[in-house]
Coordinates of C-alpha atoms in Angstrom, one line a residue:
Chain A
M29 CA 119.7 82.0 82.8
T30 CA 123.1 84.1 81.9
T31 CA 125.7 83.9 84.6
A32 CA 127.4 86.5 83.5
T33 CA 129.8 89.1 86.2
R34 CA 127.1 92.4 85.0
G35 CA 126.7 93.8 88.6
G36 CA 126.6 97.5 88.5
L37 CA 127.7 100.0 91.5
I38 CA 125.8 101.9 93.5
E39 CA 126.5 104.7 94.5
V40 CA 125.3 107.1 97.4
T41 CA 126.6 110.6 97.6
N42 CA 125.4 113.2 100.0
L43 CA 122.0 111.9 100.1
T44 CA 119.5 113.7 102.0
K45 CA 116.0 113.7 102.9
H46 CA 113.7 115.2 105.2
F47 CA 110.0 114.8 106.2
G48 CA 109.2 117.7 107.2
T49 CA 111.0 118.7 109.8
V50 CA 112.0 114.9 110.7
Q51 CA 115.9 115.0 109.1
A52 CA 115.5 110.6 108.1
V53 CA 118.9 110.6 105.8
R54 CA 121.4 113.6 106.4
G55 CA 124.4 113.5 103.8
L56 CA 124.9 110.1 103.0
S57 CA 127.7 108.8 100.9
F58 CA 128.8 105.6 100.5
S59 CA 129.5 102.6 97.7
V60 CA 128.6 99.0 96.6
T61 CA 130.8 96.9 94.7
P62 CA 129.3 94.1 92.7
G63 CA 130.6 90.6 93.6
R64 CA 130.7 91.0 97.1
I65 CA 127.6 91.2 100.0
T66 CA 126.8 94.2 101.7
G67 CA 125.2 94.4 104.8
F68 CA 123.3 98.5 105.5
L69 CA 123.0 97.9 108.7
G70 CA 121.5 100.3 111.5
P71 CA 118.8 100.3 114.5
N72 CA 115.2 101.1 113.3
G73 CA 114.6 104.0 112.1
A74 CA 118.0 104.8 111.4
G75 CA 116.8 105.8 107.6
K76 CA 117.8 102.7 105.7
T77 CA 114.6 102.0 104.2
T78 CA 113.7 105.6 103.0
T79 CA 117.3 105.7 102.0
L80 CA 116.8 102.1 99.6
R81 CA 113.7 103.8 98.5
M82 CA 114.9 106.9 97.2
L83 CA 117.7 105.0 95.9
L84 CA 114.7 102.7 93.5
G85 CA 113.5 106.4 93.2
L86 CA 110.3 105.8 95.3
V87 CA 111.5 108.5 97.7
N88 CA 112.1 111.9 96.8
P89 CA 115.8 113.3 97.9
T90 CA 115.5 116.1 99.2
G91 CA 119.5 116.6 98.6
G92 CA 122.3 114.3 96.5
T93 CA 122.0 111.6 94.3
A94 CA 121.9 107.8 94.6
T95 CA 122.4 106.1 91.6
L96 CA 122.8 102.1 89.8
Y97 CA 124.9 101.6 87.4
G98 CA 126.1 105.7 87.0
Q99 CA 122.2 106.5 86.6
K100 CA 118.9 106.9 88.7
Y101 CA 116.5 104.4 89.1
A102 CA 113.9 105.9 86.6
E103 CA 116.2 106.7 84.0
L104 CA 117.5 103.0 83.9
P105 CA 116.5 101.7 80.5
N106 CA 115.0 98.3 81.9
P107 CA 114.9 98.6 85.7
N108 CA 113.4 95.5 86.2
K109 CA 116.3 93.4 84.4
M110 CA 119.3 95.3 86.3
V111 CA 117.8 95.6 89.4
G112 CA 115.9 93.8 92.0
A113 CA 114.0 94.5 95.0
V114 CA 112.6 93.3 98.0
L115 CA 111.5 96.2 100.1
E116 CA 108.4 94.7 102.1
A117 CA 106.6 91.7 102.5
T118 CA 103.3 93.7 102.0
S119 CA 103.1 95.3 98.5
F120 CA 100.7 92.4 97.4
H121 CA 96.9 92.3 96.1
P122 CA 95.2 90.0 98.4
S123 CA 93.0 88.3 96.1
R124 CA 95.8 88.0 93.2
R125 CA 97.4 84.6 93.0
A126 CA 100.5 83.9 93.5
R127 CA 101.5 83.2 89.5
S128 CA 99.1 86.3 88.8
H129 CA 101.2 88.5 90.6
L130 CA 104.9 87.2 89.1
Q131 CA 102.9 87.5 85.0
M132 CA 101.9 90.9 86.2
I133 CA 105.7 92.1 86.8
A134 CA 106.9 90.2 83.8
I135 CA 104.1 90.9 81.1
A136 CA 105.7 94.8 82.4
G137 CA 109.4 94.4 81.9
G138 CA 109.3 91.9 78.7
I139 CA 110.2 89.0 80.9
D140 CA 109.9 85.6 79.2
P141 CA 106.6 84.1 81.2
R142 CA 108.1 80.7 82.0
R143 CA 110.3 82.5 84.1
C144 CA 107.4 83.0 86.6
D145 CA 107.4 78.9 87.1
E146 CA 111.4 79.1 87.4
M147 CA 111.1 81.5 89.7
L148 CA 108.4 80.3 91.9
A149 CA 110.1 76.7 92.0
L150 CA 113.2 78.0 93.1
V151 CA 111.7 79.9 96.4
G152 CA 109.7 76.9 96.6
L153 CA 106.1 78.1 96.6
S154 CA 105.5 76.1 93.1
E155 CA 102.7 74.7 95.4
A156 CA 101.0 77.6 96.0
A157 CA 101.5 79.7 92.7
R158 CA 97.4 79.3 92.3
R159 CA 96.6 80.6 95.2
R160 CA 95.9 83.6 96.5
V161 CA 98.5 85.9 98.5
G162 CA 96.2 87.1 101.0
G163 CA 96.3 83.5 102.6
F164 CA 99.8 83.6 102.9
S165 CA 102.3 83.6 105.7
L166 CA 105.1 86.5 106.3
G167 CA 108.0 83.9 105.2
M168 CA 105.6 82.4 101.9
R169 CA 105.6 86.5 100.9
Q170 CA 109.3 86.9 101.4
R171 CA 110.2 84.1 99.2
L172 CA 107.6 85.4 96.7
Q173 CA 109.0 89.0 97.4
L174 CA 112.4 87.8 96.2
A175 CA 111.2 85.5 92.8
S176 CA 109.3 89.3 92.4
A177 CA 112.5 90.7 92.7
L178 CA 114.5 87.4 90.6
L179 CA 112.5 87.5 87.8
G180 CA 114.4 89.6 85.5
D181 CA 117.6 88.1 86.3
P182 CA 119.4 91.5 88.1
G183 CA 122.5 92.4 88.2
V184 CA 121.9 94.6 91.2
L185 CA 119.8 93.1 94.5
I186 CA 118.1 95.2 97.3
L187 CA 117.1 93.3 100.2
D188 CA 115.4 95.1 102.5
E189 CA 115.2 93.0 105.8
P190 CA 114.9 90.1 103.7
A191 CA 114.6 87.7 106.6
N192 CA 111.7 89.1 107.8
G193 CA 109.2 86.1 108.6
L194 CA 111.9 83.4 107.4
D195 CA 112.3 80.2 109.4
P196 CA 115.9 79.3 110.3
Q197 CA 116.1 76.7 107.2
G198 CA 114.8 79.2 105.0
I199 CA 117.4 82.3 106.3
A200 CA 120.2 79.5 105.7
W201 CA 119.1 79.2 102.3
L202 CA 118.7 82.5 102.0
R203 CA 122.2 83.2 103.0
D204 CA 123.7 80.7 101.2
F205 CA 121.6 81.7 97.6
M206 CA 123.0 85.6 98.6
R207 CA 126.5 84.2 98.4
H208 CA 126.2 82.3 95.1
L209 CA 124.5 85.5 93.9
A210 CA 127.4 87.9 94.9
G211 CA 130.1 84.9 93.8
E212 CA 128.3 85.3 90.1
G213 CA 129.7 89.1 90.3
R214 CA 126.3 90.5 91.2
T215 CA 125.6 93.8 93.5
V216 CA 123.8 92.6 96.4
L217 CA 122.7 95.0 99.2
I218 CA 121.4 93.7 102.7
S219 CA 119.5 95.9 105.2
S220 CA 118.8 94.9 108.2
H221 CA 118.5 95.6 111.9
L222 CA 120.5 92.4 113.7
L223 CA 124.7 92.5 113.3
A224 CA 124.4 89.2 114.3
E225 CA 122.4 88.0 111.2
M226 CA 124.2 89.4 109.0
A227 CA 127.6 89.0 110.4
Q228 CA 127.0 85.3 108.7
T229 CA 126.0 86.9 105.5
V230 CA 128.0 89.9 104.8
D231 CA 131.7 90.4 102.6
D232 CA 131.4 94.8 103.9
V233 CA 129.3 96.8 105.9
V234 CA 127.5 100.0 105.8
I235 CA 126.2 101.7 109.2
L236 CA 124.0 104.2 109.6
S237 CA 122.6 105.4 112.9
H238 CA 119.9 108.7 112.8
G239 CA 120.4 109.2 109.2
E240 CA 124.2 109.4 109.0
L241 CA 126.8 107.1 107.9
R242 CA 129.0 105.8 111.3
A243 CA 131.3 103.4 109.6
Q244 CA 131.7 101.6 106.0
G245 CA 134.2 99.4 105.0
P246 CA 135.0 95.4 104.8
L247 CA 133.2 93.3 108.0
A248 CA 136.7 92.1 109.0
S249 CA 137.8 95.2 109.7
L250 CA 135.1 96.0 111.8
V251 CA 136.1 92.6 113.4
A252 CA 139.3 93.5 113.5
Q253 CA 138.3 96.7 116.4
A254 CA 136.1 94.4 118.3
R255 CA 138.3 92.8 121.2
P256 CA 138.4 89.2 119.9
A257 CA 137.2 86.4 122.2
M258 CA 136.5 82.8 122.2
R259 CA 133.9 80.5 123.4
A260 CA 135.3 76.5 123.7
R261 CA 133.7 74.2 125.1
T262 CA 135.4 70.9 126.5
P263 CA 135.5 67.9 128.0
E264 CA 138.5 69.2 129.9
P265 CA 137.9 72.5 131.0
E266 CA 140.8 72.3 134.0
R267 CA 143.2 71.3 131.5
L268 CA 142.3 74.0 129.0
M269 CA 142.7 76.6 132.0
A270 CA 145.9 75.3 133.1
V271 CA 147.1 75.4 129.7
L272 CA 145.7 79.1 129.3
Q273 CA 146.9 80.5 132.7
R274 CA 150.3 79.2 131.5
A275 CA 150.3 80.9 128.4
G276 CA 149.8 84.2 130.2
L277 CA 146.1 84.3 128.6
P278 CA 142.7 86.0 129.8
F279 CA 139.7 83.7 130.7
A280 CA 137.1 83.1 132.7
R281 CA 134.8 79.1 133.4
E282 CA 131.5 80.4 132.3
S283 CA 130.1 76.9 133.3
V284 CA 131.0 73.4 134.2
D285 CA 132.7 72.4 130.5
V286 CA 132.5 76.3 128.8
V287 CA 135.2 78.2 129.2
R288 CA 135.7 81.7 127.3
V289 CA 139.2 83.1 126.8
D290 CA 139.8 86.7 126.0
G291 CA 142.1 89.0 123.7
V292 CA 142.7 86.1 121.0
T293 CA 141.9 85.0 117.4
P294 CA 140.5 81.4 116.2
E295 CA 144.2 81.5 114.5
Q296 CA 146.0 82.2 117.8
I297 CA 144.2 79.7 120.3
G298 CA 143.7 76.9 117.4
P299 CA 147.1 75.8 117.5
M300 CA 148.0 75.5 121.2
L301 CA 145.2 73.8 121.9
A302 CA 145.9 70.9 119.3
Q303 CA 149.5 70.9 120.5
H304 CA 148.0 69.9 123.4
Q305 CA 145.8 67.4 122.5
I306 CA 142.8 69.0 124.6
V307 CA 139.9 67.5 123.5
L308 CA 136.8 70.1 122.1
Y309 CA 133.1 69.6 121.0
E310 CA 133.3 73.6 120.2
L311 CA 135.2 76.6 119.8
V312 CA 133.3 79.7 118.7
R313 CA 133.9 83.2 118.3
D314 CA 132.4 84.9 120.6
A315 CA 129.9 87.7 119.0
T316 CA 129.1 89.6 121.9
N317 CA 132.2 92.1 121.8
L318 CA 131.6 92.6 117.7
E319 CA 127.9 93.3 119.1
S320 CA 128.9 95.9 121.6
L321 CA 131.0 97.7 119.0
F322 CA 128.0 98.1 116.9
L323 CA 125.6 99.1 119.5
S324 CA 128.3 101.7 120.1
L325 CA 128.5 102.7 116.6
T326 CA 124.7 103.1 116.5
E327 CA 123.9 104.7 119.9
T328 CA 126.2 106.5 121.1
G329 CA 126.8 108.1 117.7
G330 CA 130.7 107.4 117.5
A331 CA 132.4 107.0 114.5
V332 CA 135.0 104.6 112.7
P333 CA 137.0 105.4 110.1
S334 CA 135.7 104.0 106.9
S335 CA 137.8 102.2 104.4
P336 CA 137.0 101.5 101.1
P337 CA 136.0 97.8 100.3
T338 CA 138.4 95.7 99.3
P339 CA 137.4 93.2 96.9
T340 CA 139.9 91.0 97.2
A341 CA 140.0 90.6 100.6
P342 CA 139.7 87.1 102.0
R343 CA 136.4 86.3 102.8
W344 CA 135.2 85.6 106.2
A345 CA 134.0 82.2 107.2
P346 CA 131.1 81.7 109.4
P347 CA 132.4 81.1 112.7
T348 CA 129.9 78.3 114.0
A349 CA 130.8 76.4 110.9
A350 CA 134.9 76.9 111.3
P351 CA 136.9 74.1 113.1
P352 CA 139.4 75.1 115.6
A353 CA 142.0 75.3 112.7
P354 CA 143.4 76.2 109.9
P355 CA 139.9 78.7 109.8
P356 CA 140.2 79.7 106.2
A357 CA 140.2 76.0 105.0
A358 CA 136.4 75.5 106.6
A359 CA 134.8 78.8 104.6
P360 CA 132.2 76.7 102.2
P361 CA 133.5 77.1 98.6
P362 CA 131.1 79.4 97.1
A363 CA 131.3 77.8 94.0
A364 CA 129.5 75.3 95.2
A365 CA 126.3 76.6 94.9
P366 CA 123.9 75.7 92.5
P367 CA 122.4 77.8 89.8
P368 CA 119.8 80.0 91.4
T369 CA 117.3 80.4 88.5
A370 CA 117.9 77.8 86.6
A371 CA 115.5 74.2 87.1
P372 CA 116.1 73.4 91.0
P373 CA 120.1 71.8 90.8
A374 CA 120.8 68.4 92.4
P375 CA 120.4 68.1 96.2
P376 CA 123.5 68.6 98.2
P377 CA 126.4 66.8 98.7
A378 CA 126.8 65.3 101.9
A379 CA 130.9 66.1 102.8
A380 CA 130.4 69.8 102.0
P381 CA 126.8 71.3 101.9
P382 CA 126.2 74.2 99.6
P383 CA 123.1 76.7 98.9
S384 CA 120.7 74.2 99.1
A385 CA 118.3 74.5 95.9
A386 CA 115.2 75.9 97.2
P387 CA 113.8 76.5 100.4
P388 CA 112.0 73.8 102.6
A389 CA 108.8 74.1 101.4
A390 CA 106.1 76.4 101.2
G391 CA 103.5 75.6 104.7
G392 CA 100.2 77.1 105.0
P393 CA 99.7 80.4 106.3
S394 CA 100.8 81.1 109.9
Chain B
M1 CA 104.4 101.6 76.9
I2 CA 102.4 98.9 75.4
R3 CA 104.1 96.1 77.5
T4 CA 102.7 98.3 80.9
I5 CA 99.3 99.1 79.4
R6 CA 98.8 94.8 79.1
S7 CA 100.5 94.9 82.6
E8 CA 97.5 97.1 83.8
L9 CA 95.1 95.4 81.8
Y10 CA 96.2 92.2 83.0
K11 CA 95.9 93.4 87.0
F12 CA 92.0 93.9 86.7
R13 CA 91.1 90.6 85.3
T14 CA 93.4 89.0 88.6
T15 CA 91.3 90.9 91.0
P16 CA 87.1 90.6 91.7
G17 CA 86.4 94.3 92.2
P18 CA 86.4 94.9 87.8
W19 CA 84.2 91.5 88.1
V20 CA 82.1 93.0 90.4
V21 CA 81.9 96.3 89.1
L22 CA 80.6 93.8 85.5
L23 CA 78.0 91.8 87.5
V24 CA 76.6 95.1 89.3
T25 CA 76.8 96.6 85.5
F26 CA 74.8 94.2 84.4
A27 CA 72.1 94.4 87.0
L28 CA 71.4 98.4 87.2
T29 CA 71.0 98.1 83.6
A30 CA 68.7 95.6 84.0
L31 CA 66.5 97.3 86.5
T32 CA 66.7 100.8 83.9
I33 CA 65.3 98.5 81.3
L34 CA 62.1 97.6 83.4
T35 CA 62.0 101.5 84.4
A36 CA 62.0 102.6 80.7
F37 CA 58.6 100.2 80.2
A38 CA 57.4 101.2 83.4
A39 CA 57.8 105.0 82.2
A40 CA 56.1 104.5 79.1
A41 CA 52.8 102.9 80.5
P42 CA 49.8 104.0 80.2
P43 CA 47.7 105.1 83.8
G44 CA 46.5 102.0 85.3
H45 CA 49.2 100.1 84.3
S46 CA 53.0 98.5 85.5
F47 CA 54.7 98.6 82.6
G48 CA 54.5 100.1 78.5
T49 CA 55.4 100.0 74.8
P50 CA 57.9 102.7 74.7
S51 CA 57.4 104.2 71.4
T52 CA 57.9 107.6 71.2
P53 CA 61.8 108.7 70.3
Q54 CA 62.9 109.7 73.5
Q55 CA 62.0 106.6 75.5
L56 CA 62.8 104.2 72.7
R57 CA 66.3 106.2 73.1
D58 CA 66.4 106.1 76.9
L59 CA 65.7 101.9 76.3
M60 CA 68.4 101.7 74.1
G61 CA 70.8 103.7 76.2
A62 CA 69.7 101.9 79.3
G63 CA 73.5 101.7 80.0
Y64 CA 73.2 105.4 80.9
F65 CA 72.3 105.5 84.7
A66 CA 75.2 102.3 85.6
A67 CA 77.8 104.5 83.7
L68 CA 77.2 107.1 85.7
L69 CA 77.7 105.0 88.9
M70 CA 79.8 102.3 87.6
A71 CA 82.3 103.2 85.2
P72 CA 83.5 105.8 87.8
I73 CA 84.0 102.8 90.2
M74 CA 86.3 101.4 87.5
G75 CA 88.4 104.3 87.2
V76 CA 89.3 104.8 91.3
I77 CA 89.4 101.1 91.8
C78 CA 92.6 100.8 89.0
I79 CA 94.3 103.0 91.3
T80 CA 93.3 103.1 94.5
A81 CA 93.6 99.4 94.8
E82 CA 97.5 100.1 94.2
Y83 CA 97.5 102.3 97.1
R84 CA 95.3 100.2 99.3
H85 CA 97.3 97.0 99.0
Q86 CA 101.2 99.0 98.1
V87 CA 101.0 97.8 95.4
I88 CA 102.1 100.7 93.9
T89 CA 105.9 100.0 95.0
T90 CA 105.8 96.5 92.8
T91 CA 104.4 99.0 89.9
L92 CA 106.7 101.5 90.5
L93 CA 109.7 99.6 90.5
V94 CA 108.9 97.9 87.4
T95 CA 108.2 101.1 85.9
P96 CA 109.9 103.8 87.3
R97 CA 108.2 106.4 85.0
R98 CA 105.5 107.7 86.9
T99 CA 104.0 109.5 83.9
H100 CA 103.5 106.1 81.8
V101 CA 102.1 104.1 85.1
L102 CA 99.7 107.1 85.0
L103 CA 98.7 106.7 81.0
A104 CA 98.6 103.3 81.1
K105 CA 96.0 103.4 84.1
A106 CA 94.0 105.7 81.8
V107 CA 93.8 103.5 78.6
A108 CA 93.5 100.4 80.5
S109 CA 90.3 102.2 82.9
I110 CA 89.1 103.5 79.1
A111 CA 89.1 99.7 78.1
W112 CA 87.3 98.3 81.2
G113 CA 84.9 101.5 80.7
I114 CA 84.2 100.1 77.9
G115 CA 83.9 96.4 78.4
L116 CA 81.4 97.5 80.3
C117 CA 79.4 99.3 77.7
V118 CA 79.6 96.3 76.2
A119 CA 77.7 94.1 78.5
S120 CA 75.1 97.3 79.1
L121 CA 74.7 96.9 75.4
M122 CA 74.2 93.0 75.3
M123 CA 71.7 93.7 78.3
V124 CA 69.4 95.5 76.0
G125 CA 69.4 93.7 73.4
A126 CA 69.1 90.5 75.7
M127 CA 66.3 91.8 77.2
G128 CA 65.2 94.8 76.2
I129 CA 64.8 94.8 72.3
P130 CA 63.1 91.3 73.2
W131 CA 60.3 92.3 75.3
L132 CA 59.9 95.8 73.2
V133 CA 59.3 93.1 70.4
T134 CA 57.0 90.9 72.5
S135 CA 54.9 94.0 73.9
G136 CA 53.7 95.3 70.5
G137 CA 56.8 97.6 69.8
S138 CA 58.8 98.1 67.0
A139 CA 62.4 97.0 67.3
S140 CA 63.7 98.7 63.7
A141 CA 61.9 102.1 65.8
M142 CA 64.7 101.7 68.3
L143 CA 67.7 100.3 66.1
H144 CA 67.6 104.0 64.3
Q145 CA 68.1 105.4 67.7
V146 CA 71.4 103.2 67.6
G147 CA 73.6 105.9 65.9
A148 CA 72.4 108.9 68.1
V149 CA 72.9 106.9 71.3
V150 CA 75.3 104.2 71.1
P151 CA 78.8 106.2 70.3
G152 CA 78.0 108.5 72.9
L153 CA 77.1 106.0 75.4
F154 CA 80.4 103.8 74.4
G155 CA 81.7 107.8 74.8
D156 CA 80.6 108.7 78.4
Y157 CA 81.1 105.1 79.8
A158 CA 85.0 106.0 78.7
L159 CA 85.7 109.4 80.0
L160 CA 83.6 108.3 83.3
A161 CA 85.7 106.0 83.6
L162 CA 88.5 108.9 83.3
F163 CA 87.5 110.9 85.9
G164 CA 87.0 108.2 88.4
L165 CA 91.0 107.0 87.5
G166 CA 91.3 111.7 88.5
I167 CA 89.9 111.1 91.3
G168 CA 91.1 108.2 92.7
V169 CA 94.8 109.5 91.9
L170 CA 93.5 112.7 93.9
V171 CA 92.2 111.4 97.3
R172 CA 94.3 107.8 96.8
N173 CA 91.9 106.6 99.2
Q174 CA 89.9 104.2 97.4
I175 CA 86.8 104.1 99.9
A176 CA 86.9 108.3 99.4
G177 CA 86.9 107.9 96.2
V178 CA 84.4 105.4 95.7
L179 CA 82.2 107.8 97.9
M180 CA 82.8 110.9 96.1
T181 CA 82.2 109.7 92.7
L182 CA 78.6 108.1 94.3
V183 CA 78.2 111.0 96.2
L184 CA 78.5 113.8 93.0
S185 CA 76.7 111.5 90.9
L186 CA 73.7 110.8 93.1
I187 CA 73.5 113.3 96.1
L188 CA 75.4 116.8 95.1
E189 CA 74.4 117.1 91.1
P190 CA 71.0 116.7 91.7
I191 CA 71.0 119.0 94.4
L192 CA 73.1 121.3 92.9
V193 CA 71.1 121.0 89.4
A194 CA 68.1 122.3 91.6
I195 CA 69.2 125.1 93.2
A196 CA 71.0 126.6 90.2
V197 CA 67.5 125.9 87.7
H198 CA 65.0 127.2 90.6
I199 CA 66.9 129.4 92.7
L200 CA 69.5 130.9 90.5
H201 CA 67.8 130.6 87.2
Y202 CA 71.0 129.4 85.6
N203 CA 70.7 126.7 83.5
F204 CA 73.5 124.1 85.0
N205 CA 74.6 122.1 82.7
W206 CA 77.7 121.1 82.8
L207 CA 78.5 118.3 85.4
P208 CA 79.1 114.8 84.6
S209 CA 75.9 113.8 84.8
D210 CA 74.0 116.2 82.5
A211 CA 77.4 116.2 79.5
A212 CA 77.3 112.3 79.5
A213 CA 73.5 112.7 79.0
S214 CA 74.2 115.4 75.7
L215 CA 76.8 113.4 74.7
A216 CA 74.9 109.9 74.4
G217 CA 71.7 112.1 72.0
G218 CA 70.1 113.8 75.4
L219 CA 68.9 110.7 77.3
S220 CA 67.1 111.4 80.4
R221 CA 69.0 112.3 83.6
A222 CA 66.1 110.6 86.1
M223 CA 66.3 106.9 86.0
G224 CA 63.0 106.0 84.3
G225 CA 62.9 108.5 82.1
G226 CA 61.7 111.8 84.0
Q227 CA 60.7 114.8 81.7
G228 CA 62.6 113.5 78.7
G229 CA 66.2 114.3 77.3
R230 CA 65.5 118.0 77.1
G231 CA 64.3 119.0 80.0
N232 CA 66.2 117.2 82.9
A233 CA 65.5 118.7 86.0
G234 CA 64.4 121.9 84.0
I235 CA 67.6 122.4 82.3
T236 CA 68.5 122.6 78.4
L237 CA 71.3 119.9 77.7
L238 CA 74.7 120.2 75.7
A239 CA 74.6 119.8 72.3
W240 CA 76.2 116.3 71.5
W241 CA 79.4 117.2 70.6
S242 CA 79.8 120.3 74.1
G243 CA 78.5 117.8 75.9
G244 CA 81.9 115.3 75.0
L245 CA 83.6 118.7 75.4
V246 CA 82.6 118.6 79.0
L247 CA 82.4 115.5 79.6
L248 CA 86.6 115.3 78.4
A249 CA 87.4 118.0 80.4
W250 CA 85.7 116.4 83.7
G251 CA 87.7 113.3 82.8
V252 CA 91.0 114.9 82.4
I253 CA 91.4 117.4 84.4
P254 CA 91.1 115.4 88.1
A255 CA 94.0 112.8 86.7
A256 CA 96.4 115.9 85.5
V257 CA 96.2 117.8 88.6
G258 CA 96.0 114.3 90.7
Y259 CA 99.1 113.7 88.5
L260 CA 100.8 117.2 89.3
T261 CA 100.0 116.8 93.4
S262 CA 99.0 113.2 94.5
F263 CA 100.5 110.9 91.9
R264 CA 104.2 112.3 92.5
R265 CA 104.5 111.9 96.1
D266 CA 107.0 109.9 97.7
V267 CA 105.5 106.3 98.2
T268 CA 107.0 105.4 101.5

């Protein structure tokens, strides 16, 4: 597989779609830059899927434009080698075998048929290659869709709710895999209706509600707008509360060993706790406020100022993986990821777990 | 474009539907061969020996009845299976130019139609000719009809498959598409022709079945021979080339209308 940086810019300008009297998308404009994972967020019915389908030429816009690499999808010289898309886990003939489904795409897209086996191995479906898709579980179908999308080794990936049907291990694998692909310079756009799920994955967000843009920019800027809070689990809650009281920080004891501290960041509280040598079992960012902000954006129609994506901005580290201090050092380096489309790489080292080569082996239909 | 055609042919191979249609074509052709021998039976006998040019022509073109039913179904399946299972999304992502997709499907449908014709001729060769020879008939007399029947029969299968594709593009729904082709061929056409001929005294000879009979050298419209090629339900068939042009129109017009209306619609 070639690993050149070759992601393309996705640009949506004043995009509008009416289905009869229903306005599914209204004057939507945003852009998605290569080398970053962009979350396309909004509640069910916000217009995410319609927008993605317009981007991919499946739905004709009522107005506006949607381009990839500066061109409409239908005008791309070889779309299957430039854009990979996962739209739904139902686009399969149930009687066709998994390998044949990929072969069908490979023939039409002028792709080396050996890629079919490589992609099946990558997504952990080698054992099921000769099984009919009708007997697949939702998670297996989702993986097969992902294999289809990656078949042409595209520079742009568009994934509509890709975690649907995946088990927690599969979701973790997908997250790391997306991180690796973005690290190669590809453009990754993932839609979801769950911010909490995406907060661990994306660099930038585009938030949509009722067909209109509510916010766009780096996730960090959205996080900054949410009132920060931390939740600490400790065997010394009394000592911790005393320290917090002396520092004048608002806090609340949530259970026997959990204390919630409002208005602080990991960078602020981490050194303080280290200085007082308070034993911690866990120190995590409280996502409740971020989720509340997301809900206020998507439910009330409120809007926050959009800011352009900043590719040079520091990557956001998953809060649950970060020790108290210093947070930036806790982020697993994207460079540690294995090549996504080559033969399955070696197992991850034990110290700093990079993305695994493939998700857990496919099971039977569930 | 070539890649898209190859992919469409591959799709046919990797689902059971077309193979079932192929098996039914074998079976229907075998049944038609039986009726061709039954139509030639002298009074008091079940089977006879086809000997007149029309009887031999009907035996040679025993695949005609299967062409009327199975070739359109093949065309319907080619497109409606995509909508039924939403594979159309994958297809249009790989080949976003819908004209290319439809043309590739037309070529694939015609190719499989020709395959069905080969199957029907194989059945004639394996069952009809040995039976004719063992019952005292003349194989060489029958083979004299090859030029009049076989090229047209290939045309029938190809154009009727195209007709089915057009119906499928128009209606998108697989069950509705299959039912439409069957009802048209088995119910609607005979009724319309009967009304036209007996009540309106109009030589209604340009519906798909009679156009196909014309193209294949004037085959009998009814299974088992009926009154012979020039007297199907009391109508006079078109010349073979006129029948071919009419059948071409039946093949192309529904597909073109379907493309302009249904096929360009949003895929949601």
